[in-house]
Short mmCIF file of C-alpha atoms in Angstrom, two decimals:
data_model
loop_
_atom_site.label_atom_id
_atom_site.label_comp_id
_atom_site.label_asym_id
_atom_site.label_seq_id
_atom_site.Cartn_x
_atom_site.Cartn_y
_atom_site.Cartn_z
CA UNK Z 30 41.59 15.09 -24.05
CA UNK Z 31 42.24 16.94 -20.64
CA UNK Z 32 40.10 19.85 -20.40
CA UNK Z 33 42.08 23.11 -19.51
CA UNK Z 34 42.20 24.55 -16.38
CA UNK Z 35 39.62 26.75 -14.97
CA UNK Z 36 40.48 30.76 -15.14
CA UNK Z 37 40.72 31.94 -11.53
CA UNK Z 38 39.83 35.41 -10.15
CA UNK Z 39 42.45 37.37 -8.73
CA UNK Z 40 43.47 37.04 -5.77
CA UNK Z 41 41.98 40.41 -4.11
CA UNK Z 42 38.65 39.12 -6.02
CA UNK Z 43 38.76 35.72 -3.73
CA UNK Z 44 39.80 37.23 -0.42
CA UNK Z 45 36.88 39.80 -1.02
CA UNK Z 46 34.70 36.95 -1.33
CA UNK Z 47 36.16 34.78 1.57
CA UNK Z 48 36.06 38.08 3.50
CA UNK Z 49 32.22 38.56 2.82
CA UNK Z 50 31.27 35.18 3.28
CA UNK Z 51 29.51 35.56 6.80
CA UNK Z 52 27.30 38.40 5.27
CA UNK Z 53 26.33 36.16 2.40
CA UNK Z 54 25.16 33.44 4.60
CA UNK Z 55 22.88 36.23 6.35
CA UNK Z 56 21.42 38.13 3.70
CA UNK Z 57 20.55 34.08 2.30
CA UNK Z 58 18.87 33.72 5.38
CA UNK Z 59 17.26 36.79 5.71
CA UNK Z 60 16.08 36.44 1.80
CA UNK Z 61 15.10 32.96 2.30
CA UNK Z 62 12.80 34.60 5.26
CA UNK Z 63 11.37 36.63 3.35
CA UNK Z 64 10.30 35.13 0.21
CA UNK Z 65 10.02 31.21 1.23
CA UNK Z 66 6.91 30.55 3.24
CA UNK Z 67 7.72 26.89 3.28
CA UNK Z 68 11.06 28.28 5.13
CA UNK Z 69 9.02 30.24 7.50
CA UNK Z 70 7.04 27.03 8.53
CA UNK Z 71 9.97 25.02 9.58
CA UNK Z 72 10.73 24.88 13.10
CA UNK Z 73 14.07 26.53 14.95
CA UNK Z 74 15.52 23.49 14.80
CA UNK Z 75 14.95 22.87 11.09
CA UNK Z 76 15.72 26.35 9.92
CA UNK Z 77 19.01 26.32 11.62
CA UNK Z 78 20.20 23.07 9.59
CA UNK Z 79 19.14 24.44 6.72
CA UNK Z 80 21.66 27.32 7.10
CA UNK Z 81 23.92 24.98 8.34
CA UNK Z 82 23.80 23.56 4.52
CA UNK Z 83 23.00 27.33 2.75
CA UNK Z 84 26.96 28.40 4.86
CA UNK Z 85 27.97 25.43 4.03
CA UNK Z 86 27.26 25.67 0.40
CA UNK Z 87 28.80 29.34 0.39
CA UNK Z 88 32.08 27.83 2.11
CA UNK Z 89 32.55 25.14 -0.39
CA UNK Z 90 31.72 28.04 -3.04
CA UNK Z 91 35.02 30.23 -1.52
CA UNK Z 92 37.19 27.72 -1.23
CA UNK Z 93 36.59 26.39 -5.00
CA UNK Z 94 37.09 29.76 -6.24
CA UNK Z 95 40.54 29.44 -5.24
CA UNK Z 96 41.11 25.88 -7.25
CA UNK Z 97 41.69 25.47 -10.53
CA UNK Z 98 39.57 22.62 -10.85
CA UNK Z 99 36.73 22.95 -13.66
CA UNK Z 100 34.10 20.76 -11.38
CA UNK Z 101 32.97 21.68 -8.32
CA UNK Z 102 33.44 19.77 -5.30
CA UNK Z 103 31.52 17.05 -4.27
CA UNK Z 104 28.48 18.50 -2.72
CA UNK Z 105 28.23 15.72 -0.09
CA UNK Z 106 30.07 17.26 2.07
CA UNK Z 107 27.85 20.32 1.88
CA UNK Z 108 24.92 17.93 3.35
CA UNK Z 109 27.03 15.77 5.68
CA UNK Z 110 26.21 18.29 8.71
CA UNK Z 111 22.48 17.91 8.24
CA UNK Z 112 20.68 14.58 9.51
CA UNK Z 113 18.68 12.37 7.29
CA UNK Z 114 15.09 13.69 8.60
CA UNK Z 115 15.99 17.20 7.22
CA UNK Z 116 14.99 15.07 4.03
CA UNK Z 117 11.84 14.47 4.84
CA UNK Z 118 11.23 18.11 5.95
CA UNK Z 119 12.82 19.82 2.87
CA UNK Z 120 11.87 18.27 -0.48
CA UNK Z 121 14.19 18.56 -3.08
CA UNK Z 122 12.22 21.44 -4.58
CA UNK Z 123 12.50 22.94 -1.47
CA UNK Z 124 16.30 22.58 -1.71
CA UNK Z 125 16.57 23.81 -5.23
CA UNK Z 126 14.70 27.04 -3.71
CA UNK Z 127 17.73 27.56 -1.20
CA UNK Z 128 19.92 26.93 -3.80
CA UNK Z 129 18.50 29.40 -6.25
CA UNK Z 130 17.86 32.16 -3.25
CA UNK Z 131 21.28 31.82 -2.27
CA UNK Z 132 22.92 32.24 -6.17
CA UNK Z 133 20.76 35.40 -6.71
CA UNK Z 134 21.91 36.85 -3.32
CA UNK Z 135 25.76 35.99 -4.83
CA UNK Z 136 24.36 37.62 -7.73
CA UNK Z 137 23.26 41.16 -6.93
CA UNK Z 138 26.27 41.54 -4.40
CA UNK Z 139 29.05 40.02 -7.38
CA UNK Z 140 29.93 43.53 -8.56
CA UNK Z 141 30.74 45.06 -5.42
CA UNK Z 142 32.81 41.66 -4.32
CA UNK Z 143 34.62 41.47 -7.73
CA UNK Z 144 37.90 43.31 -8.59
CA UNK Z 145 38.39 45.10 -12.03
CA UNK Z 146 37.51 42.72 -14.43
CA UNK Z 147 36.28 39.94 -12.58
CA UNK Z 148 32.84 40.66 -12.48
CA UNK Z 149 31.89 38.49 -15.51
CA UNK Z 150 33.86 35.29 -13.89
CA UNK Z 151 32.75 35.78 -10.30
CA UNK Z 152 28.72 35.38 -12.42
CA UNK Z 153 30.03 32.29 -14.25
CA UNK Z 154 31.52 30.53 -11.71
CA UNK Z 155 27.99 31.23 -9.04
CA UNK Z 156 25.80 29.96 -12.15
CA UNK Z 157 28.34 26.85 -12.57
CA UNK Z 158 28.78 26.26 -8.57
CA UNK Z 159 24.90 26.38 -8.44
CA UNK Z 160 24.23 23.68 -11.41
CA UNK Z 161 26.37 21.41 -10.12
CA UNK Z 162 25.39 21.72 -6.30
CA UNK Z 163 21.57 21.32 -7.51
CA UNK Z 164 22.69 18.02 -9.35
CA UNK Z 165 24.28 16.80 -6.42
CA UNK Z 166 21.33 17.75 -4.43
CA UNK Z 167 19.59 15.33 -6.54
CA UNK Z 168 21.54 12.67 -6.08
CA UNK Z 169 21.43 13.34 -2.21
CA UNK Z 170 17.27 13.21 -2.41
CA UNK Z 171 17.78 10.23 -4.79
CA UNK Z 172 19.76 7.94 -2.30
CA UNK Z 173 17.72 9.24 0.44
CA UNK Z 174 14.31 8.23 -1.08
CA UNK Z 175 16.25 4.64 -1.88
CA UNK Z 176 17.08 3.93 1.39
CA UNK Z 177 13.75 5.30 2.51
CA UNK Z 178 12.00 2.74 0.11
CA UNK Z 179 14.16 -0.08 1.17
CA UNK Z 180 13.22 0.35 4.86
CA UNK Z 181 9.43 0.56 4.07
CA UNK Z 182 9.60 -2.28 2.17
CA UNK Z 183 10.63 -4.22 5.04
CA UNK Z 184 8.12 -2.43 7.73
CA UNK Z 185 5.26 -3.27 5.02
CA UNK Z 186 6.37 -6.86 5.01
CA UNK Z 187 6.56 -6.88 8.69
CA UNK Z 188 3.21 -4.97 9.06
CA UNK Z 189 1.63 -7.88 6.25
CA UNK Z 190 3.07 -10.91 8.22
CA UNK Z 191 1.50 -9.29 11.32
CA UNK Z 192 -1.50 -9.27 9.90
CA UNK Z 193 -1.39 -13.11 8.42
CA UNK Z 194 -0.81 -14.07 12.38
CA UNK Z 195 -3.27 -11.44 13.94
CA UNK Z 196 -0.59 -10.40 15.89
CA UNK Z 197 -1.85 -6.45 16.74
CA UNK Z 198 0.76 -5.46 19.00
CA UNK Z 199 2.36 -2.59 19.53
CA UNK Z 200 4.89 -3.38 17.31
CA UNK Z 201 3.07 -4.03 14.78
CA UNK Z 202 1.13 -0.20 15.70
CA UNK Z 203 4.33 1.62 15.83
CA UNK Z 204 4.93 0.08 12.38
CA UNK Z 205 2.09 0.81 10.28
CA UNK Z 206 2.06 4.83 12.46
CA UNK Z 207 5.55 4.84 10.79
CA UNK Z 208 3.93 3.59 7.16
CA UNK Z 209 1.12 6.53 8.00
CA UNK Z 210 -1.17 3.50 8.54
CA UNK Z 211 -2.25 3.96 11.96
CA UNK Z 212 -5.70 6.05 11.18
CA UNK Z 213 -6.74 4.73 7.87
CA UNK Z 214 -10.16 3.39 7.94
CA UNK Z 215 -11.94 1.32 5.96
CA UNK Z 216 -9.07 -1.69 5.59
CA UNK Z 217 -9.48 -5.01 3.05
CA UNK Z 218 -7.39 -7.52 2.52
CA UNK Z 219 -6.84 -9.12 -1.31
CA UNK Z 220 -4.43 -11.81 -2.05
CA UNK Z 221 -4.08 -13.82 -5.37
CA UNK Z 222 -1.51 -15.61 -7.60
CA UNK Z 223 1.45 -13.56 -8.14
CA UNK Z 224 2.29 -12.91 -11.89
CA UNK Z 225 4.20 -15.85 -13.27
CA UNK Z 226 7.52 -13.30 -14.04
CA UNK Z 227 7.65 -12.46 -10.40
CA UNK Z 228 10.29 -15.22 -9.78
CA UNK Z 229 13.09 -13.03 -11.25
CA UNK Z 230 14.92 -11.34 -8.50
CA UNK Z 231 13.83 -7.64 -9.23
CA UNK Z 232 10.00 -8.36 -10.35
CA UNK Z 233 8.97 -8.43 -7.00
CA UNK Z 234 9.61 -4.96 -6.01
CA UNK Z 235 8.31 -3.90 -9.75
CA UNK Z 236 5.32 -5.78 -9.22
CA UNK Z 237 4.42 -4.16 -5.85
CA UNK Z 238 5.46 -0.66 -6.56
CA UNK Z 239 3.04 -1.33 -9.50
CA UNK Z 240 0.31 -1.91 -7.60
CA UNK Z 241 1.05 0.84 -5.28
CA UNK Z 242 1.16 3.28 -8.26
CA UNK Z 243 -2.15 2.00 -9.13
CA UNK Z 244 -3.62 2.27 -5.73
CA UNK Z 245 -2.96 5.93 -4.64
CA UNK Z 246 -4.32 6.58 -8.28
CA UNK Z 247 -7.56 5.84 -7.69
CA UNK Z 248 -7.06 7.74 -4.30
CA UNK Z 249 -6.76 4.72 -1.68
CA UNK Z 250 -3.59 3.32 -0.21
CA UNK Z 251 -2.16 -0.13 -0.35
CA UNK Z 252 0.20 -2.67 0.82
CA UNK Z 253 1.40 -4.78 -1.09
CA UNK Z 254 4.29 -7.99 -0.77
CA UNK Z 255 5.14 -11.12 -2.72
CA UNK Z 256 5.42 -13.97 -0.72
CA UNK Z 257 6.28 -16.83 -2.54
CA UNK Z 258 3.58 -17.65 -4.98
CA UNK Z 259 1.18 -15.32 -3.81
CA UNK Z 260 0.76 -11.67 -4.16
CA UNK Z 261 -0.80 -10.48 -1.17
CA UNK Z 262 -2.27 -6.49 -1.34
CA UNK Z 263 -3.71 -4.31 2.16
CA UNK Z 264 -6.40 -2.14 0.53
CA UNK Z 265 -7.26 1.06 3.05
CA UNK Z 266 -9.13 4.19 2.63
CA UNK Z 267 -12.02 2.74 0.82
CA UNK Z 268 -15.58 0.70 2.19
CA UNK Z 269 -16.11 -0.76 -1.81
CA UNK Z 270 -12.80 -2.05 -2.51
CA UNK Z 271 -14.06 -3.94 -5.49
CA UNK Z 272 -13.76 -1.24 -7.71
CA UNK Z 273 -9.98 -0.62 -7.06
CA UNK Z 274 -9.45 -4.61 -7.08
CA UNK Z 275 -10.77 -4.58 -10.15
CA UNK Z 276 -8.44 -2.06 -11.49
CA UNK Z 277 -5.38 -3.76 -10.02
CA UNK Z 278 -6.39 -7.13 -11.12
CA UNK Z 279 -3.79 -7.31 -14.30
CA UNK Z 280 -0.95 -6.92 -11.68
CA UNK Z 281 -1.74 -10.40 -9.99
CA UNK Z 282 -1.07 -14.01 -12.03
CA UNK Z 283 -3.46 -15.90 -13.21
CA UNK Z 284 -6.54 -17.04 -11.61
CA UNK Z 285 -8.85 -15.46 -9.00
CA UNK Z 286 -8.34 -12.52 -7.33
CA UNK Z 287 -10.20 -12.48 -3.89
CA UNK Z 288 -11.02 -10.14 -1.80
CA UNK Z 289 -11.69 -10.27 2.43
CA UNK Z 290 -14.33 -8.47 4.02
CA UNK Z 291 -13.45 -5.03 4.96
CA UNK Z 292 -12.84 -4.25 8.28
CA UNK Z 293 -12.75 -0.68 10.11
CA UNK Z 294 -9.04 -0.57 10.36
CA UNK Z 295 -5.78 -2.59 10.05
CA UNK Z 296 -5.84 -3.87 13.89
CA UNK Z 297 -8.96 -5.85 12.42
CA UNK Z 298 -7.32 -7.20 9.40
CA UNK Z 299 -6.71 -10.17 10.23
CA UNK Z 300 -10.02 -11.82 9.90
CA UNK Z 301 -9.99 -10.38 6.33
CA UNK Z 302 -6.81 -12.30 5.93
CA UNK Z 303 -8.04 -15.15 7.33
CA UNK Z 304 -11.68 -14.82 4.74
CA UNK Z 305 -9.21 -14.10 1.89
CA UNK Z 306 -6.46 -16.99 2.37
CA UNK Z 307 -9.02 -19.55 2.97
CA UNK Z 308 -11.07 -18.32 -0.08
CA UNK Z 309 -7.94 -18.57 -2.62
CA UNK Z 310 -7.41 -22.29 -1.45
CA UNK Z 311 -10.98 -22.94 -1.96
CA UNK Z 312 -11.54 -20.71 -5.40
CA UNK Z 313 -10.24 -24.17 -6.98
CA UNK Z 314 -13.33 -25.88 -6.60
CA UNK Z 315 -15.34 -23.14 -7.62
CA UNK Z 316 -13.50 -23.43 -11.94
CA UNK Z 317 -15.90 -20.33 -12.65
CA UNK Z 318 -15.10 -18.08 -10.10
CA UNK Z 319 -14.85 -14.84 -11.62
CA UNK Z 320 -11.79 -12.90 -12.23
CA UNK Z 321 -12.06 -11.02 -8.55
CA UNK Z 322 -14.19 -12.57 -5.96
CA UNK Z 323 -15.52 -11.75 -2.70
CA UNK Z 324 -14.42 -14.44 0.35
CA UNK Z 325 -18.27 -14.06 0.87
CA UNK Z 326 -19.26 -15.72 -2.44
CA UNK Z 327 -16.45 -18.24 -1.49
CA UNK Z 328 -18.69 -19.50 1.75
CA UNK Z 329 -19.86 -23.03 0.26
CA UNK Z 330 -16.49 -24.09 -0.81
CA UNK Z 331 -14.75 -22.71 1.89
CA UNK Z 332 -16.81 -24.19 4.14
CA UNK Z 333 -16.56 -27.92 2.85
CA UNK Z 334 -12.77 -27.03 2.70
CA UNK Z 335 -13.32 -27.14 6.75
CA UNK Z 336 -12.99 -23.31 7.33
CA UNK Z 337 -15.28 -23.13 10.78
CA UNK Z 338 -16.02 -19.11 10.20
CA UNK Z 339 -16.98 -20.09 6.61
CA UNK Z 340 -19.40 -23.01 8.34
CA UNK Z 341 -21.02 -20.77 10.90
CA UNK Z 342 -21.50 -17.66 8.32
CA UNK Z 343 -22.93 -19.81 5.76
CA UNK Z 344 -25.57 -21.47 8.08
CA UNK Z 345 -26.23 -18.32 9.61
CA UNK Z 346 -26.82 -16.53 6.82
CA UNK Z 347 -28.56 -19.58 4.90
CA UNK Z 348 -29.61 -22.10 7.14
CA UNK Z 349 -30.98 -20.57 10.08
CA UNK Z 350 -33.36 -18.61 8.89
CA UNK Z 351 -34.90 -21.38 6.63
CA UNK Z 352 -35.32 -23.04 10.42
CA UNK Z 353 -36.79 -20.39 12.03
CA UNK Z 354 -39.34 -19.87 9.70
CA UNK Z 355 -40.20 -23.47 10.09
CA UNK Z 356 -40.53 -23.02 14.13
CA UNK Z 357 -42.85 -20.12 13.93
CA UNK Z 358 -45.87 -19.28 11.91
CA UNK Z 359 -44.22 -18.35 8.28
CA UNK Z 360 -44.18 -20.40 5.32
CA UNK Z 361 -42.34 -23.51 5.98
CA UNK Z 362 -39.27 -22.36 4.23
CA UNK Z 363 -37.16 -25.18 4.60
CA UNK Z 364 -39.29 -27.48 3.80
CA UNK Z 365 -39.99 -25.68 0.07
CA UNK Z 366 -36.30 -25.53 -0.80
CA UNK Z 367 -35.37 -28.90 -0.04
CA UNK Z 368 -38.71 -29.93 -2.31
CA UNK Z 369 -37.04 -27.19 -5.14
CA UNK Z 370 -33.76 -29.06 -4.59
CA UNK Z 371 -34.88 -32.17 -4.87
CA UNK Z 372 -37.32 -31.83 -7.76
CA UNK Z 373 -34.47 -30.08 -10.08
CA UNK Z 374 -35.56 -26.71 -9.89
CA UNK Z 375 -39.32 -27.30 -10.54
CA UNK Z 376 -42.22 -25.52 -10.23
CA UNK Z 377 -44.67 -27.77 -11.15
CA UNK Z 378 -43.00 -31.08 -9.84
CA UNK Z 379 -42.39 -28.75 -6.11
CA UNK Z 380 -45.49 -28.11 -5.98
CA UNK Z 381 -47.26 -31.22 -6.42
CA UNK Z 382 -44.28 -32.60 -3.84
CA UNK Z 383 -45.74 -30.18 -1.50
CA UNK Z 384 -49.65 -30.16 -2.28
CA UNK Z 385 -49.69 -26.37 -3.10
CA UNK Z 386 -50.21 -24.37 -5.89
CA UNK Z 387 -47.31 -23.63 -8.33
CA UNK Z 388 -47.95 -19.65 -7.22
CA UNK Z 389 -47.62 -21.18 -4.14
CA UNK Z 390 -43.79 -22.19 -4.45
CA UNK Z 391 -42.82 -18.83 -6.21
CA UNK Z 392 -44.01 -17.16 -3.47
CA UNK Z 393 -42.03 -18.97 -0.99
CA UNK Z 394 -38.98 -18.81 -3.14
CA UNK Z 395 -39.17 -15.04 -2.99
CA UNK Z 396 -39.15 -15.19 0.59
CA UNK Z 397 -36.27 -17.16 0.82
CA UNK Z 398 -34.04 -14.68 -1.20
CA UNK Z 399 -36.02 -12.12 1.18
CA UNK Z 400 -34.46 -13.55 4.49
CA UNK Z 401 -31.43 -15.02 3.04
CA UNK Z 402 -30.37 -12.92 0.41
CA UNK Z 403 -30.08 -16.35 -2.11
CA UNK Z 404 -32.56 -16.80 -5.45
CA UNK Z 405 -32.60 -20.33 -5.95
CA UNK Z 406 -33.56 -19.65 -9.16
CA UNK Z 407 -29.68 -18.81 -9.95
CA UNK Z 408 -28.16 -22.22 -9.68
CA UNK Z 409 -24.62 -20.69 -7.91
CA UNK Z 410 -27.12 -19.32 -5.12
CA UNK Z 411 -28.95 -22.95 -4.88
CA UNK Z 412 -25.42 -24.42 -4.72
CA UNK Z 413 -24.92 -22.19 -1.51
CA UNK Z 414 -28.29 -23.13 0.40
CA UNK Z 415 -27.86 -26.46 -0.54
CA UNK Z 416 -24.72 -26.82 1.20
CA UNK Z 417 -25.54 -24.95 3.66
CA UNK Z 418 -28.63 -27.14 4.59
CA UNK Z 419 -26.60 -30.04 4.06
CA UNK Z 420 -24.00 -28.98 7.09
CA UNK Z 421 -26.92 -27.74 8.99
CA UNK Z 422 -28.19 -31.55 9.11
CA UNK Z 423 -24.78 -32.71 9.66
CA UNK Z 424 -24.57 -30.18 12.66
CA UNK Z 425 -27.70 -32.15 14.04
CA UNK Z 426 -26.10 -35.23 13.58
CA UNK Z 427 -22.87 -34.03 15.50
CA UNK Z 428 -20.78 -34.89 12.44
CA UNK Z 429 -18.12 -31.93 12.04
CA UNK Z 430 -15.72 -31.49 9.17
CA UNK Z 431 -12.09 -31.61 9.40
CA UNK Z 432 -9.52 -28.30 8.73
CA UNK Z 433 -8.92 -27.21 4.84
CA UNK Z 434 -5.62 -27.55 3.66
CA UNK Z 435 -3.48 -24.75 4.38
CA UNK Z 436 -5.51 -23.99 7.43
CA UNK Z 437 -4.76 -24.62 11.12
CA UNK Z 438 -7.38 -25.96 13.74
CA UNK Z 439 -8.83 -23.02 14.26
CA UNK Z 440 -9.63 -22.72 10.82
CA UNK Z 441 -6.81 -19.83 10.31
CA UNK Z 442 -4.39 -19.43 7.79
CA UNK Z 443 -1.12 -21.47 9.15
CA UNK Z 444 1.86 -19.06 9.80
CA UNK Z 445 4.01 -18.49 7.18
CA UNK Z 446 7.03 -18.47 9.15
CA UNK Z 447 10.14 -17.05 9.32
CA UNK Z 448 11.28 -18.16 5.83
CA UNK Z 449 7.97 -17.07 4.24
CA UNK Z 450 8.94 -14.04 5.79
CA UNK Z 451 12.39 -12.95 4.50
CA UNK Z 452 11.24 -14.10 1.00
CA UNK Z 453 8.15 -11.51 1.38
CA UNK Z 454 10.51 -8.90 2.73
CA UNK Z 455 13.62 -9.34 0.46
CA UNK Z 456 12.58 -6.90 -2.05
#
């Protein structure tokens, strides 16, 4: 059923109004001035395109008076003079403001522009204009923030693949400034499985914006794609990121969650890239890895994967010290653990490998996990020494593993490529 048409004012009613337009655009202005300190903050060039949009808005308001029409005109037009940023600068609540300034200025002045009887349908017909501009505002802010969204999407994919390839250009730093990434400290990099429903075509973008959510929550800020099978998250604004890992977990698929060394910004990332990647091809030989791991507890299995940084951090932190201490006047360190090793974990049966007292052995122990940080007592930390005296003799020997799976010469994650690419970015 068609509605009926719209009662119009008469016709001294509209001119009175078309007349006083001008003025009404002022005294907006001048109210907005005065009661709007977020309008008073706005620069010249700013607060001139918002009164580009208020006389706009009044314009539109004159010239539907005149139609019969019960809708108002599409307010699009109303915004088409002002550019995109002016989005960004006024928030939609901001915009409501103007809208609502603008109706009570219309308001208080309606009686004098009104003829005889008109004063009633010149209020109706602001209130009406007014609801149906500030739902078409909405829609405005709505498509705005889409597009908005879409083009971060593809700068954090972008910023993410730069960081896979350690490619800190400026590119890549006029990217992340434009992602307000350019001064966050404190920068880790997590990747894991990607939940097994993200190979529907929208669950990517659900997925991410999930962990985003999550994130900012907990008062950090994160990047996050899905690129391919893997869900790949930049964790910033934090030095423990385990905590807020551990809180994002359920977002990733199954298996283990691992998380890169933090670095002191996202310039650095890379080598926390490089930790992570090479620890989630490695977390397979490790079947009870815990839910979310540090690339640090990763070392021994990374490093007999044939990741070289893994190699040299593991005997650094393991192996070398055991050395020194058997090239200067300490306990011969080295020589203790390989006896624990070798004896299964034995006091007794150590000790009588090595002539000493029982005492003797636990002492020594304790100052292995002293200069090491490893109790051998905890049979994942004897796994670790071992290996790592194991490729300190093979370093001796000259013998050097070959490159993990997945990782190039240098013992870096191989490039994903452009195709990787696109599939990250097409969210």
């Amino acid at each position: 059923m068609t509605s009926p048409p719209r009662r119009l004012p008469g016709e001294g009613t509209a001119h009175t109004v078309e007349q006083s337009a001008g003025e009404l655009a002022r005294l907006a202005m001048a109210r907005m001035d005065e009661t709007l300190g977020w309008y008073r903050e706005l620069s010249a060039a700013q607060r001139s395109q918002v009164g580009l949009v208020a006389q706009a808005g009044i314009s539109q308001f004159v010239e539907w008076l005149r139609q019969r029409e019960r809708h108002a005109p599409s307010a699009i037009s109303i915004f088409a003079n002002a550019p995109q940023e002016l989005t960004r600068a006024v928030s939609l609540r901001h915009t409501l403001d103007l809208v609502r300034t603008v109706v009570d200025v219309v308001e208080a002045r309606a009686t004098s522009l009104a003829g005889p009887g008109d004063e009633q349908l010149v209020l109706e017909s602001v209130l009406r204009f007014s609801r149906e501009i500030a739902f078409a505002a909405a829609e405005v802010y709505a498509g705005a923030a889409e597009a908005r969204g879409a083009w971060d999407a593809r700068l954090e994919a972008l910023v993410v693949d730069a960081v896979l390839r350690g490619e800190a250009d400026d590119s890549m730093q006029s990217r992340a400034a434009a992602l307000g990434w350019d001064d966050v400290a404190g920068v880790t990099f997590v990747v894991g499985r990607a939940p097994l429903a993200a190979s529907s075509p929208d669950a990517p973008a659900a997925t991410v914006d999930s962990l985003r959510r999550a994130a900012r929550h907990l008062g950090v800020e994160a990047l996050a794609i899905v690129q391919r099978d893997r869900l790949i998250a930049i964790v910033g604004g934090t030095r423990d990121p385990l905590p807020v890992v551990e809180h994002v977990a359920d977002r990733f698929g199954p298996g283990p969650v691992v998380v890169g060394p933090t670095v002191p910004h996202l310039f650095a990332a890379g080598r926390s890239a490089r930790a992570a990647l090479s620890g989630l091809t490695a977390a397979v030989a490790w079947p009870g890895a815990p839910r979310v791991v540090e690339s640090d507890e990763l070392l021994p299995e990374r490093a007999l994967a044939g990741d070289l940084p893994a190699r040299r951090r593991l005997l650094d932190r393991a192996h070398r010290p055991l050395t020194e201490s058997a090239q200067s006047s300490q306990s011969p360190l080295l020589e203790t653990a390989t006896a624990y090793f070798e004896h299964g974990g034995s006091l007794e049966a150590s000790a009588r490998a090595l002539f000493v007292h029982p005492n003797t052995v636990r002492y020594r122990l304790a100052r292995i996990t002293d200069v090491t940080g490893y109790d051998l007592t905890r049979p994942r930390d004897a796994w670790a020494v071992r290996v790592a005296v194991t490729l300190g003799r093979l370093g001796g020997t000259g013998a050097t593993p070959g490159p993990a799976v997945g990782l190039s010469d240098a013992g870096q994650p191989a490039p994903v490529g452009r195709r990787g690419l696109e599939e990250s970015s097409n969210l």
